[in-house]
Amino acid sequence: MNFAAIVHDIAEALRPQAGQQGHVATYIPALARVPADRFGIALHTVDGIEAGAGDCDMAFSIQSVSKVFSLTMSLQAIGDALWQRVGREPSGNPFNSLVQLESEHGKPRNPFINAGAIVVADVLLGLGRTSADLVAMLSDLCGEAVDIDEEVAASEAETGFRNRALANFMKSFGGIENDIAAVLDLYFRQCSIRMNCRQLARAAGYLCSDGAHPLSSRGGARPALVNERLTRRVNALMLTCGTYDMAGEFAYRIGLPCKSGVGGGIIAVVPDRLTLAVWSPALDESGNSWLGMKALEMFVARTGLSVF
Ligand code: GLN
């Protein structure tokens, strides 16, 4: 398949529509300043072939896409013990919802809604991990130095009232072990990591290669990041929970494990074949990139690639 031509065609077709529907996230003021008319797409195959088009080299705030990597790090460290603290079911609710937490005694439905990712951050903090470890993990996976957008991190901390409420509420049930300010600092900083589509598609490469390090396809021995079993599980969670209350719609229209963020990025996995990253900052009402979803739909229609 000529992936370079495919991503080029998708960018040509969709870029003119960037910013025409949906809205850039404004509840984090630093994100509101990102121009809505951006569109990027990149992919990385299991054999190390890469292709990108549009604004694929422009860095953006990865936001909740970071939850895939923090989940991977926590599963690497404590394995199935994580599931005593967070569930594995779709929430059917918005990513920052408080409602289920009360009836479910402070245990978040899954690690991809904010409450679940805050618990994962608590686990990592308890193991002595910091946001610098996540930055190092992502830099190692994509083979390029990535960093944290300090302005976004400060903006999140300043306006993160709902996340603070989630953390406090869970703490009241005994679901958070560490100091709330420290847990949220880690969570806000991981969300504020900035990367471009090329880097993200490459970094997520272990998800389509049974856990192999994405750069191992370039030669040179590199230890696998995780094992095949764990990769399969992260993919299953992405398919069922990665796009919040739109997960059913994503599975129906795209049919790939996906994880979105309110920065407008989405990563998608075609197991045993490739990983994709798309970015366009304007979001639909569920907080997923409106044009990013369209791009993924176009990619699967054109290539016939799907897990189904
Ligand atoms: N940092 C954002 C928040 O906590 C992440 C949400 C998202 O990307 N869906 O609200």
PDB file of C-alpha atoms and ligand atoms in Angstrom:
ATOM      1  CA  MET A   1       0.000   0.000   0.000  1.00  0.00           C
ATOM      2  CA  ASN A   2       1.268   3.480  -0.828  1.00  0.00           C
ATOM      3  CA  PHE A   3       0.808   5.078   2.561  1.00  0.00           C
ATOM      4  CA  ALA A   4       2.517   8.330   1.583  1.00  0.00           C
ATOM      5  CA  ALA A   5      -0.073   8.870  -1.168  1.00  0.00           C
ATOM      6  CA  ILE A   6      -2.938   7.878   1.119  1.00  0.00           C
ATOM      7  CA  VAL A   7      -2.088  10.334   3.915  1.00  0.00           C
ATOM      8  CA  HIS A   8      -1.348  13.016   1.333  1.00  0.00           C
ATOM      9  CA  ASP A   9      -4.784  12.555  -0.247  1.00  0.00           C
ATOM     10  CA  ILE A  10      -6.509  12.619   3.143  1.00  0.00           C
ATOM     11  CA  ALA A  11      -4.732  15.862   4.086  1.00  0.00           C
ATOM     12  CA  GLU A  12      -5.605  17.420   0.710  1.00  0.00           C
ATOM     13  CA  ALA A  13      -9.262  16.504   1.118  1.00  0.00           C
ATOM     14  CA  LEU A  14      -9.670  17.474   4.775  1.00  0.00           C
ATOM     15  CA  ARG A  15      -7.317  20.357   5.477  1.00  0.00           C
ATOM     16  CA  PRO A  16      -9.662  22.945   3.915  1.00  0.00           C
ATOM     17  CA  GLN A  17     -12.338  21.845   6.404  1.00  0.00           C
ATOM     18  CA  ALA A  18     -10.131  22.324   9.481  1.00  0.00           C
ATOM     19  CA  GLY A  19     -11.825  24.559  12.021  1.00  0.00           C
ATOM     20  CA  GLN A  20     -15.115  24.653  10.128  1.00  0.00           C
ATOM     21  CA  GLN A  21     -16.939  22.470  12.639  1.00  0.00           C
ATOM     22  CA  GLY A  22     -16.461  21.949  16.334  1.00  0.00           C
ATOM     23  CA  HIS A  23     -14.645  24.136  18.840  1.00  0.00           C
ATOM     24  CA  VAL A  24     -11.168  24.315  20.294  1.00  0.00           C
ATOM     25  CA  ALA A  25     -11.164  23.412  24.017  1.00  0.00           C
ATOM     26  CA  THR A  26     -11.476  26.608  26.034  1.00  0.00           C
ATOM     27  CA  TYR A  27     -11.747  25.299  29.592  1.00  0.00           C
ATOM     28  CA  ILE A  28      -7.952  25.150  29.626  1.00  0.00           C
ATOM     29  CA  PRO A  29      -7.190  28.779  28.589  1.00  0.00           C
ATOM     30  CA  ALA A  30      -3.780  27.977  27.056  1.00  0.00           C
ATOM     31  CA  LEU A  31      -5.450  25.505  24.674  1.00  0.00           C
ATOM     32  CA  ALA A  32      -7.968  28.115  23.522  1.00  0.00           C
ATOM     33  CA  ARG A  33      -5.155  30.002  21.799  1.00  0.00           C
ATOM     34  CA  VAL A  34      -4.337  27.150  19.390  1.00  0.00           C
ATOM     35  CA  PRO A  35      -5.493  27.988  15.815  1.00  0.00           C
ATOM     36  CA  ALA A  36      -8.465  25.812  14.881  1.00  0.00           C
ATOM     37  CA  ASP A  37      -7.514  25.514  11.210  1.00  0.00           C
ATOM     38  CA  ARG A  38      -4.730  22.952  11.665  1.00  0.00           C
ATOM     39  CA  PHE A  39      -4.738  19.389  10.420  1.00  0.00           C
ATOM     40  CA  GLY A  40      -1.960  16.801  10.580  1.00  0.00           C
ATOM     41  CA  ILE A  41      -1.733  13.071   9.975  1.00  0.00           C
ATOM     42  CA  ALA A  42       1.138  10.585  10.296  1.00  0.00           C
ATOM     43  CA  LEU A  43       1.595   6.818  10.466  1.00  0.00           C
ATOM     44  CA  HIS A  44       4.288   4.355  11.463  1.00  0.00           C
ATOM     45  CA  THR A  45       4.236   0.737  10.271  1.00  0.00           C
ATOM     46  CA  VAL A  46       5.608  -2.365  11.995  1.00  0.00           C
ATOM     47  CA  ASP A  47       8.474  -2.373   9.472  1.00  0.00           C
ATOM     48  CA  GLY A  48       9.355   1.198  10.355  1.00  0.00           C
ATOM     49  CA  ILE A  49       7.880   2.863   7.273  1.00  0.00           C
ATOM     50  CA  GLU A  50       6.611   6.347   8.062  1.00  0.00           C
ATOM     51  CA  ALA A  51       4.420   8.792   6.202  1.00  0.00           C
ATOM     52  CA  GLY A  52       2.968  12.150   7.169  1.00  0.00           C
ATOM     53  CA  ALA A  53       1.033  15.037   5.662  1.00  0.00           C
ATOM     54  CA  GLY A  54      -0.466  18.404   6.582  1.00  0.00           C
ATOM     55  CA  ASP A  55       0.702  19.853   9.896  1.00  0.00           C
ATOM     56  CA  CYS A  56       2.281  16.556  10.927  1.00  0.00           C
ATOM     57  CA  ASP A  57       5.437  18.257  12.250  1.00  0.00           C
ATOM     58  CA  MET A  58       3.623  20.811  14.374  1.00  0.00           C
ATOM     59  CA  ALA A  59       3.697  20.043  18.110  1.00  0.00           C
ATOM     60  CA  PHE A  60       0.447  20.090  20.084  1.00  0.00           C
ATOM     61  CA  SER A  61      -0.699  19.287  23.592  1.00  0.00           C
ATOM     62  CA  ILE A  62      -1.230  15.523  23.728  1.00  0.00           C
ATOM     63  CA  GLN A  63      -3.621  15.805  26.698  1.00  0.00           C
ATOM     64  CA  SER A  64      -5.484  12.544  27.305  1.00  0.00           C
ATOM     65  CA  VAL A  65      -3.485  10.652  24.688  1.00  0.00           C
ATOM     66  CA  SER A  66      -0.869  10.606  27.478  1.00  0.00           C
ATOM     67  CA  LYS A  67      -3.175   8.273  29.427  1.00  0.00           C
ATOM     68  CA  VAL A  68      -2.178   5.379  27.151  1.00  0.00           C
ATOM     69  CA  PHE A  69       1.469   5.804  28.109  1.00  0.00           C
ATOM     70  CA  SER A  70       0.858   6.336  31.834  1.00  0.00           C
ATOM     71  CA  LEU A  71      -1.359   3.239  31.826  1.00  0.00           C
ATOM     72  CA  THR A  72       1.377   1.267  30.060  1.00  0.00           C
ATOM     73  CA  MET A  73       3.959   2.445  32.590  1.00  0.00           C
ATOM     74  CA  SER A  74       1.765   1.506  35.541  1.00  0.00           C
ATOM     75  CA  LEU A  75       0.939  -1.938  34.099  1.00  0.00           C
ATOM     76  CA  GLN A  76       4.650  -2.538  33.451  1.00  0.00           C
ATOM     77  CA  ALA A  77       5.269  -1.774  37.114  1.00  0.00           C
ATOM     78  CA  ILE A  78       2.417  -3.397  39.035  1.00  0.00           C
ATOM     79  CA  GLY A  79       0.577  -5.536  36.465  1.00  0.00           C
ATOM     80  CA  ASP A  80      -2.947  -6.719  37.237  1.00  0.00           C
ATOM     81  CA  ALA A  81      -2.842  -5.231  40.750  1.00  0.00           C
ATOM     82  CA  LEU A  82      -3.867  -1.969  39.042  1.00  0.00           C
ATOM     83  CA  TRP A  83      -7.350  -3.370  38.523  1.00  0.00           C
ATOM     84  CA  GLN A  84      -8.046  -3.344  42.235  1.00  0.00           C
ATOM     85  CA  ARG A  85      -8.014   0.436  42.007  1.00  0.00           C
ATOM     86  CA  VAL A  86      -9.582   1.180  38.631  1.00  0.00           C
ATOM     87  CA  GLY A  87     -12.120  -0.667  36.481  1.00  0.00           C
ATOM     88  CA  ARG A  88     -12.113  -1.726  32.841  1.00  0.00           C
ATOM     89  CA  GLU A  89     -15.619  -0.853  31.699  1.00  0.00           C
ATOM     90  CA  PRO A  90     -16.697   1.940  29.352  1.00  0.00           C
ATOM     91  CA  SER A  91     -18.239   4.778  31.323  1.00  0.00           C
ATOM     92  CA  GLY A  92     -20.761   6.023  28.765  1.00  0.00           C
ATOM     93  CA  ASN A  93     -20.190   9.412  30.382  1.00  0.00           C
ATOM     94  CA  PRO A  94     -18.079  12.471  29.553  1.00  0.00           C
ATOM     95  CA  PHE A  95     -14.364  12.203  30.367  1.00  0.00           C
ATOM     96  CA  ASN A  96     -14.581  14.515  33.368  1.00  0.00           C
ATOM     97  CA  SER A  97     -17.871  13.293  34.825  1.00  0.00           C
ATOM     98  CA  LEU A  98     -18.369  12.946  38.584  1.00  0.00           C
ATOM     99  CA  VAL A  99     -21.722  11.156  38.607  1.00  0.00           C
ATOM    100  CA  GLN A 100     -20.689   7.489  38.471  1.00  0.00           C
ATOM    101  CA  LEU A 101     -18.035   7.895  41.124  1.00  0.00           C
ATOM    102  CA  GLU A 102     -20.483   8.289  43.977  1.00  0.00           C
ATOM    103  CA  SER A 103     -22.594   5.218  43.244  1.00  0.00           C
ATOM    104  CA  GLU A 104     -19.453   3.189  42.536  1.00  0.00           C
ATOM    105  CA  HIS A 105     -17.752   4.159  45.789  1.00  0.00           C
ATOM    106  CA  GLY A 106     -14.987   6.235  44.303  1.00  0.00           C
ATOM    107  CA  LYS A 107     -13.573   3.536  41.997  1.00  0.00           C
ATOM    108  CA  PRO A 108     -13.282   4.947  38.440  1.00  0.00           C
ATOM    109  CA  ARG A 109     -14.788   2.941  35.594  1.00  0.00           C
ATOM    110  CA  ASN A 110     -11.603   2.849  33.506  1.00  0.00           C
ATOM    111  CA  PRO A 111      -8.088   4.339  33.270  1.00  0.00           C
ATOM    112  CA  PHE A 112      -8.951   6.675  30.380  1.00  0.00           C
ATOM    113  CA  ILE A 113     -11.570   8.887  32.004  1.00  0.00           C
ATOM    114  CA  ASN A 114      -9.970  11.639  34.080  1.00  0.00           C
ATOM    115  CA  ALA A 115     -10.764   9.974  37.422  1.00  0.00           C
ATOM    116  CA  GLY A 116      -9.097   6.741  36.287  1.00  0.00           C
ATOM    117  CA  ALA A 117      -6.044   8.526  34.928  1.00  0.00           C
ATOM    118  CA  ILE A 118      -5.712  10.413  38.227  1.00  0.00           C
ATOM    119  CA  VAL A 119      -5.644   7.038  40.037  1.00  0.00           C
ATOM    120  CA  VAL A 120      -2.974   5.841  37.585  1.00  0.00           C
ATOM    121  CA  ALA A 121      -0.973   9.014  38.350  1.00  0.00           C
ATOM    122  CA  ASP A 122      -1.341   8.203  42.064  1.00  0.00           C
ATOM    123  CA  VAL A 123       0.020   4.696  41.442  1.00  0.00           C
ATOM    124  CA  LEU A 124       2.987   6.087  39.499  1.00  0.00           C
ATOM    125  CA  LEU A 125       3.705   8.680  42.169  1.00  0.00           C
ATOM    126  CA  GLY A 126       3.650   5.954  44.828  1.00  0.00           C
ATOM    127  CA  LEU A 127       6.335   4.169  42.818  1.00  0.00           C
ATOM    128  CA  GLY A 128       8.453   7.309  42.777  1.00  0.00           C
ATOM    129  CA  ARG A 129       7.737   8.097  39.129  1.00  0.00           C
ATOM    130  CA  THR A 130       7.470  11.671  37.904  1.00  0.00           C
ATOM    131  CA  SER A 131       6.315  13.481  34.791  1.00  0.00           C
ATOM    132  CA  ALA A 132       9.990  13.508  33.743  1.00  0.00           C
ATOM    133  CA  ASP A 133       9.850   9.692  33.581  1.00  0.00           C
ATOM    134  CA  LEU A 134       6.883   9.895  31.204  1.00  0.00           C
ATOM    135  CA  VAL A 135       8.688  12.495  29.092  1.00  0.00           C
ATOM    136  CA  ALA A 136      11.744  10.198  29.039  1.00  0.00           C
ATOM    137  CA  MET A 137       9.592   7.208  28.051  1.00  0.00           C
ATOM    138  CA  LEU A 138       8.002   9.116  25.167  1.00  0.00           C
ATOM    139  CA  SER A 139      11.344  10.550  24.025  1.00  0.00           C
ATOM    140  CA  ASP A 140      12.845   7.063  24.043  1.00  0.00           C
ATOM    141  CA  LEU A 141       9.902   5.593  22.128  1.00  0.00           C
ATOM    142  CA  CYS A 142       9.965   8.187  19.360  1.00  0.00           C
ATOM    143  CA  GLY A 143      13.726   8.675  19.348  1.00  0.00           C
ATOM    144  CA  GLU A 144      13.407  12.451  19.696  1.00  0.00           C
ATOM    145  CA  ALA A 145      13.428  14.733  22.733  1.00  0.00           C
ATOM    146  CA  VAL A 146       9.886  15.770  23.642  1.00  0.00           C
ATOM    147  CA  ASP A 147       8.975  18.183  26.421  1.00  0.00           C
ATOM    148  CA  ILE A 148       6.211  19.678  28.538  1.00  0.00           C
ATOM    149  CA  ASP A 149       4.451  22.885  27.506  1.00  0.00           C
ATOM    150  CA  GLU A 150       4.847  24.771  30.787  1.00  0.00           C
ATOM    151  CA  GLU A 151       2.222  27.335  29.841  1.00  0.00           C
ATOM    152  CA  VAL A 152      -0.388  24.607  29.328  1.00  0.00           C
ATOM    153  CA  ALA A 153       0.657  22.870  32.561  1.00  0.00           C
ATOM    154  CA  ALA A 154       0.242  26.120  34.530  1.00  0.00           C
ATOM    155  CA  SER A 155      -3.070  26.817  32.806  1.00  0.00           C
ATOM    156  CA  GLU A 156      -4.376  23.350  33.692  1.00  0.00           C
ATOM    157  CA  ALA A 157      -3.300  23.701  37.309  1.00  0.00           C
ATOM    158  CA  GLU A 158      -4.981  27.097  37.541  1.00  0.00           C
ATOM    159  CA  THR A 159      -8.305  26.003  36.125  1.00  0.00           C
ATOM    160  CA  GLY A 160      -8.429  22.304  37.031  1.00  0.00           C
ATOM    161  CA  PHE A 161     -11.306  22.664  39.472  1.00  0.00           C
ATOM    162  CA  ARG A 162     -13.140  19.618  38.219  1.00  0.00           C
ATOM    163  CA  ASN A 163     -10.063  17.396  38.302  1.00  0.00           C
ATOM    164  CA  ARG A 164      -9.390  18.651  41.815  1.00  0.00           C
ATOM    165  CA  ALA A 165     -12.973  17.749  42.730  1.00  0.00           C
ATOM    166  CA  LEU A 166     -12.536  14.253  41.244  1.00  0.00           C
ATOM    167  CA  ALA A 167      -9.308  13.698  43.174  1.00  0.00           C
ATOM    168  CA  ASN A 168     -10.767  14.937  46.451  1.00  0.00           C
ATOM    169  CA  PHE A 169     -13.906  12.879  46.003  1.00  0.00           C
ATOM    170  CA  MET A 170     -11.881   9.719  45.368  1.00  0.00           C
ATOM    171  CA  LYS A 171      -9.634  10.506  48.331  1.00  0.00           C
ATOM    172  CA  SER A 172     -12.727  10.621  50.551  1.00  0.00           C
ATOM    173  CA  PHE A 173     -13.320   6.964  49.598  1.00  0.00           C
ATOM    174  CA  GLY A 174      -9.671   6.085  50.209  1.00  0.00           C
ATOM    175  CA  GLY A 175      -9.014   5.754  46.470  1.00  0.00           C
ATOM    176  CA  ILE A 176      -6.038   8.141  46.371  1.00  0.00           C
ATOM    177  CA  GLU A 177      -3.001   7.347  48.507  1.00  0.00           C
ATOM    178  CA  ASN A 178      -0.681  10.293  47.965  1.00  0.00           C
ATOM    179  CA  ASP A 179      -0.976  14.019  48.486  1.00  0.00           C
ATOM    180  CA  ILE A 180      -3.636  15.323  46.098  1.00  0.00           C
ATOM    181  CA  ALA A 181      -1.609  18.344  44.963  1.00  0.00           C
ATOM    182  CA  ALA A 182       1.312  16.093  44.004  1.00  0.00           C
ATOM    183  CA  VAL A 183      -0.924  13.597  42.179  1.00  0.00           C
ATOM    184  CA  LEU A 184      -2.621  16.371  40.204  1.00  0.00           C
ATOM    185  CA  ASP A 185       0.708  17.987  39.412  1.00  0.00           C
ATOM    186  CA  LEU A 186       1.815  14.727  37.780  1.00  0.00           C
ATOM    187  CA  TYR A 187      -1.518  14.390  35.974  1.00  0.00           C
ATOM    188  CA  PHE A 188      -1.539  17.984  34.673  1.00  0.00           C
ATOM    189  CA  ARG A 189       2.081  17.742  33.545  1.00  0.00           C
ATOM    190  CA  GLN A 190       1.565  14.468  31.669  1.00  0.00           C
ATOM    191  CA  CYS A 191      -1.405  16.030  29.846  1.00  0.00           C
ATOM    192  CA  SER A 192       0.777  19.020  28.918  1.00  0.00           C
ATOM    193  CA  ILE A 193       3.413  16.993  27.059  1.00  0.00           C
ATOM    194  CA  ARG A 194       3.701  18.341  23.518  1.00  0.00           C
ATOM    195  CA  MET A 195       4.431  16.175  20.502  1.00  0.00           C
ATOM    196  CA  ASN A 196       3.700  16.180  16.805  1.00  0.00           C
ATOM    197  CA  CYS A 197       1.811  13.532  14.804  1.00  0.00           C
ATOM    198  CA  ARG A 198       4.987  11.849  13.531  1.00  0.00           C
ATOM    199  CA  GLN A 199       6.378  11.470  17.041  1.00  0.00           C
ATOM    200  CA  LEU A 200       3.074  10.222  18.438  1.00  0.00           C
ATOM    201  CA  ALA A 201       2.490   7.649  15.694  1.00  0.00           C
ATOM    202  CA  ARG A 202       6.013   6.319  16.263  1.00  0.00           C
ATOM    203  CA  ALA A 203       5.804   6.357  20.072  1.00  0.00           C
ATOM    204  CA  ALA A 204       2.578   4.344  19.975  1.00  0.00           C
ATOM    205  CA  GLY A 205       4.246   1.818  17.665  1.00  0.00           C
ATOM    206  CA  TYR A 206       4.584  -0.813  20.415  1.00  0.00           C
ATOM    207  CA  LEU A 207       0.783  -1.138  20.358  1.00  0.00           C
ATOM    208  CA  CYS A 208       0.773  -2.581  16.829  1.00  0.00           C
ATOM    209  CA  SER A 209       3.842  -4.776  17.235  1.00  0.00           C
ATOM    210  CA  ASP A 210       3.007  -6.969  20.258  1.00  0.00           C
ATOM    211  CA  GLY A 211       4.959  -4.657  22.540  1.00  0.00           C
ATOM    212  CA  ALA A 212       8.186  -4.383  20.535  1.00  0.00           C
ATOM    213  CA  HIS A 213      10.027  -1.073  20.826  1.00  0.00           C
ATOM    214  CA  PRO A 214       8.989   1.030  17.784  1.00  0.00           C
ATOM    215  CA  LEU A 215      12.583   1.809  16.874  1.00  0.00           C
ATOM    216  CA  SER A 216      13.656  -1.864  16.852  1.00  0.00           C
ATOM    217  CA  SER A 217      12.488  -1.954  13.206  1.00  0.00           C
ATOM    218  CA  ARG A 218      15.428   0.372  12.451  1.00  0.00           C
ATOM    219  CA  GLY A 219      17.902  -2.308  13.526  1.00  0.00           C
ATOM    220  CA  GLY A 220      19.887  -2.582  16.720  1.00  0.00           C
ATOM    221  CA  ALA A 221      18.642  -4.667  19.613  1.00  0.00           C
ATOM    222  CA  ARG A 222      16.126  -2.891  21.824  1.00  0.00           C
ATOM    223  CA  PRO A 223      14.236  -4.636  24.591  1.00  0.00           C
ATOM    224  CA  ALA A 224      10.485  -4.996  24.069  1.00  0.00           C
ATOM    225  CA  LEU A 225       8.541  -2.312  25.896  1.00  0.00           C
ATOM    226  CA  VAL A 226       5.827  -4.642  27.148  1.00  0.00           C
ATOM    227  CA  ASN A 227       4.667  -8.161  26.370  1.00  0.00           C
ATOM    228  CA  GLU A 228       2.047  -9.150  23.838  1.00  0.00           C
ATOM    229  CA  ARG A 229      -0.593  -9.853  26.463  1.00  0.00           C
ATOM    230  CA  LEU A 230      -0.326  -6.367  27.907  1.00  0.00           C
ATOM    231  CA  THR A 231      -0.415  -4.752  24.465  1.00  0.00           C
ATOM    232  CA  ARG A 232      -3.612  -6.591  23.653  1.00  0.00           C
ATOM    233  CA  ARG A 233      -5.187  -5.356  26.852  1.00  0.00           C
ATOM    234  CA  VAL A 234      -4.261  -1.721  26.304  1.00  0.00           C
ATOM    235  CA  ASN A 235      -5.713  -1.976  22.790  1.00  0.00           C
ATOM    236  CA  ALA A 236      -8.929  -3.514  24.144  1.00  0.00           C
ATOM    237  CA  LEU A 237      -9.299  -0.637  26.587  1.00  0.00           C
ATOM    238  CA  MET A 238      -8.647   1.906  23.845  1.00  0.00           C
ATOM    239  CA  LEU A 239     -11.361   0.359  21.697  1.00  0.00           C
ATOM    240  CA  THR A 240     -13.941   0.264  24.474  1.00  0.00           C
ATOM    241  CA  CYS A 241     -13.013   3.360  26.517  1.00  0.00           C
ATOM    242  CA  GLY A 242     -10.480   5.474  24.576  1.00  0.00           C
ATOM    243  CA  THR A 243     -12.915   8.032  23.201  1.00  0.00           C
ATOM    244  CA  TYR A 244     -15.231   8.296  26.216  1.00  0.00           C
ATOM    245  CA  ASP A 245     -18.942   8.391  25.490  1.00  0.00           C
ATOM    246  CA  MET A 246     -18.177   8.204  21.754  1.00  0.00           C
ATOM    247  CA  ALA A 247     -16.365   4.846  22.022  1.00  0.00           C
ATOM    248  CA  GLY A 248     -19.316   2.975  20.505  1.00  0.00           C
ATOM    249  CA  GLU A 249     -19.484   5.417  17.604  1.00  0.00           C
ATOM    250  CA  PHE A 250     -15.734   5.175  17.014  1.00  0.00           C
ATOM    251  CA  ALA A 251     -15.883   1.365  17.040  1.00  0.00           C
ATOM    252  CA  TYR A 252     -18.786   1.465  14.579  1.00  0.00           C
ATOM    253  CA  ARG A 253     -17.396   4.062  12.202  1.00  0.00           C
ATOM    254  CA  ILE A 254     -13.650   3.371  12.458  1.00  0.00           C
ATOM    255  CA  GLY A 255     -13.239  -0.055  14.048  1.00  0.00           C
ATOM    256  CA  LEU A 256      -9.796   0.565  15.541  1.00  0.00           C
ATOM    257  CA  PRO A 257      -8.532   1.040  19.095  1.00  0.00           C
ATOM    258  CA  CYS A 258      -8.249   4.844  19.480  1.00  0.00           C
ATOM    259  CA  LYS A 259      -7.287   7.323  22.178  1.00  0.00           C
ATOM    260  CA  SER A 260      -8.171  10.983  21.928  1.00  0.00           C
ATOM    261  CA  GLY A 261      -7.199  14.136  23.810  1.00  0.00           C
ATOM    262  CA  VAL A 262      -8.752  17.589  24.101  1.00  0.00           C
ATOM    263  CA  GLY A 263      -5.711  19.050  22.356  1.00  0.00           C
ATOM    264  CA  GLY A 264      -7.295  17.561  19.220  1.00  0.00           C
ATOM    265  CA  GLY A 265      -4.971  14.582  18.833  1.00  0.00           C
ATOM    266  CA  ILE A 266      -6.115  10.978  18.320  1.00  0.00           C
ATOM    267  CA  ILE A 267      -3.946   7.872  18.037  1.00  0.00           C
ATOM    268  CA  ALA A 268      -5.302   4.722  16.389  1.00  0.00           C
ATOM    269  CA  VAL A 269      -3.883   1.217  16.180  1.00  0.00           C
ATOM    270  CA  VAL A 270      -4.130  -1.325  13.363  1.00  0.00           C
ATOM    271  CA  PRO A 271      -2.783  -4.397  15.199  1.00  0.00           C
ATOM    272  CA  ASP A 272       0.179  -6.069  13.481  1.00  0.00           C
ATOM    273  CA  ARG A 273       0.234  -3.339  10.822  1.00  0.00           C
ATOM    274  CA  LEU A 274       0.603   0.275  11.877  1.00  0.00           C
ATOM    275  CA  THR A 275      -0.206   3.141  14.224  1.00  0.00           C
ATOM    276  CA  LEU A 276      -1.734   6.437  13.140  1.00  0.00           C
ATOM    277  CA  ALA A 277      -1.798   9.878  14.732  1.00  0.00           C
ATOM    278  CA  VAL A 278      -4.142  12.617  13.571  1.00  0.00           C
ATOM    279  CA  TRP A 279      -4.516  16.142  14.884  1.00  0.00           C
ATOM    280  CA  SER A 280      -7.009  18.934  14.405  1.00  0.00           C
ATOM    281  CA  PRO A 281      -7.839  21.111  17.424  1.00  0.00           C
ATOM    282  CA  ALA A 282     -11.568  21.710  16.940  1.00  0.00           C
ATOM    283  CA  LEU A 283     -13.523  19.190  19.024  1.00  0.00           C
ATOM    284  CA  ASP A 284     -17.019  17.768  18.824  1.00  0.00           C
ATOM    285  CA  GLU A 285     -19.280  17.904  21.881  1.00  0.00           C
ATOM    286  CA  SER A 286     -17.736  14.742  23.358  1.00  0.00           C
ATOM    287  CA  GLY A 287     -14.235  16.267  23.343  1.00  0.00           C
ATOM    288  CA  ASN A 288     -12.887  14.283  20.388  1.00  0.00           C
ATOM    289  CA  SER A 289     -11.290  15.972  17.374  1.00  0.00           C
ATOM    290  CA  TRP A 290     -14.046  16.436  14.806  1.00  0.00           C
ATOM    291  CA  LEU A 291     -11.781  16.352  11.767  1.00  0.00           C
ATOM    292  CA  GLY A 292      -9.457  13.781  13.324  1.00  0.00           C
ATOM    293  CA  MET A 293     -12.347  11.352  13.505  1.00  0.00           C
ATOM    294  CA  LYS A 294     -13.228  12.077   9.886  1.00  0.00           C
ATOM    295  CA  ALA A 295      -9.618  11.464   8.861  1.00  0.00           C
ATOM    296  CA  LEU A 296      -9.570   8.083  10.578  1.00  0.00           C
ATOM    297  CA  GLU A 297     -12.849   7.169   8.917  1.00  0.00           C
ATOM    298  CA  MET A 298     -11.408   8.128   5.550  1.00  0.00           C
ATOM    299  CA  PHE A 299      -8.236   6.133   6.205  1.00  0.00           C
ATOM    300  CA  VAL A 300     -10.092   2.908   7.020  1.00  0.00           C
ATOM    301  CA  ALA A 301     -12.467   3.372   4.068  1.00  0.00           C
ATOM    302  CA  ARG A 302      -9.524   3.850   1.709  1.00  0.00           C
ATOM    303  CA  THR A 303      -7.313   1.036   3.097  1.00  0.00           C
ATOM    304  CA  GLY A 304      -9.904  -1.466   4.310  1.00  0.00           C
ATOM    305  CA  LEU A 305      -7.851  -1.824   7.510  1.00  0.00           C
ATOM    306  CA  SER A 306      -9.889  -2.611  10.615  1.00  0.00           C
ATOM    307  CA  VAL A 307      -9.820  -5.031  13.526  1.00  0.00           C
ATOM    308  CA  PHE A 308     -13.183  -6.387  12.377  1.00  0.00           C
TER     309      PHE A 308
HETATM  310  N1  GLN B   1      -6.068  17.648  30.835  1.00  0.00           N
HETATM  311  C1  GLN B   1      -7.400  17.389  30.400  1.00  0.00           C
HETATM  312  C2  GLN B   1      -8.319  17.372  31.599  1.00  0.00           C
HETATM  313  O1  GLN B   1      -7.928  16.850  32.589  1.00  0.00           O
HETATM  314  C3  GLN B   1      -7.454  16.080  29.678  1.00  0.00           C
HETATM  315  C4  GLN B   1      -8.823  15.738  29.162  1.00  0.00           C
HETATM  316  C5  GLN B   1      -8.828  15.118  27.801  1.00  0.00           C
HETATM  317  O2  GLN B   1      -7.904  15.248  27.007  1.00  0.00           O
HETATM  318  N2  GLN B   1      -9.931  14.475  27.473  1.00  0.00           N
HETATM  319  O3  GLN B   1      -9.402  17.874  31.587  1.00  0.00           O
END
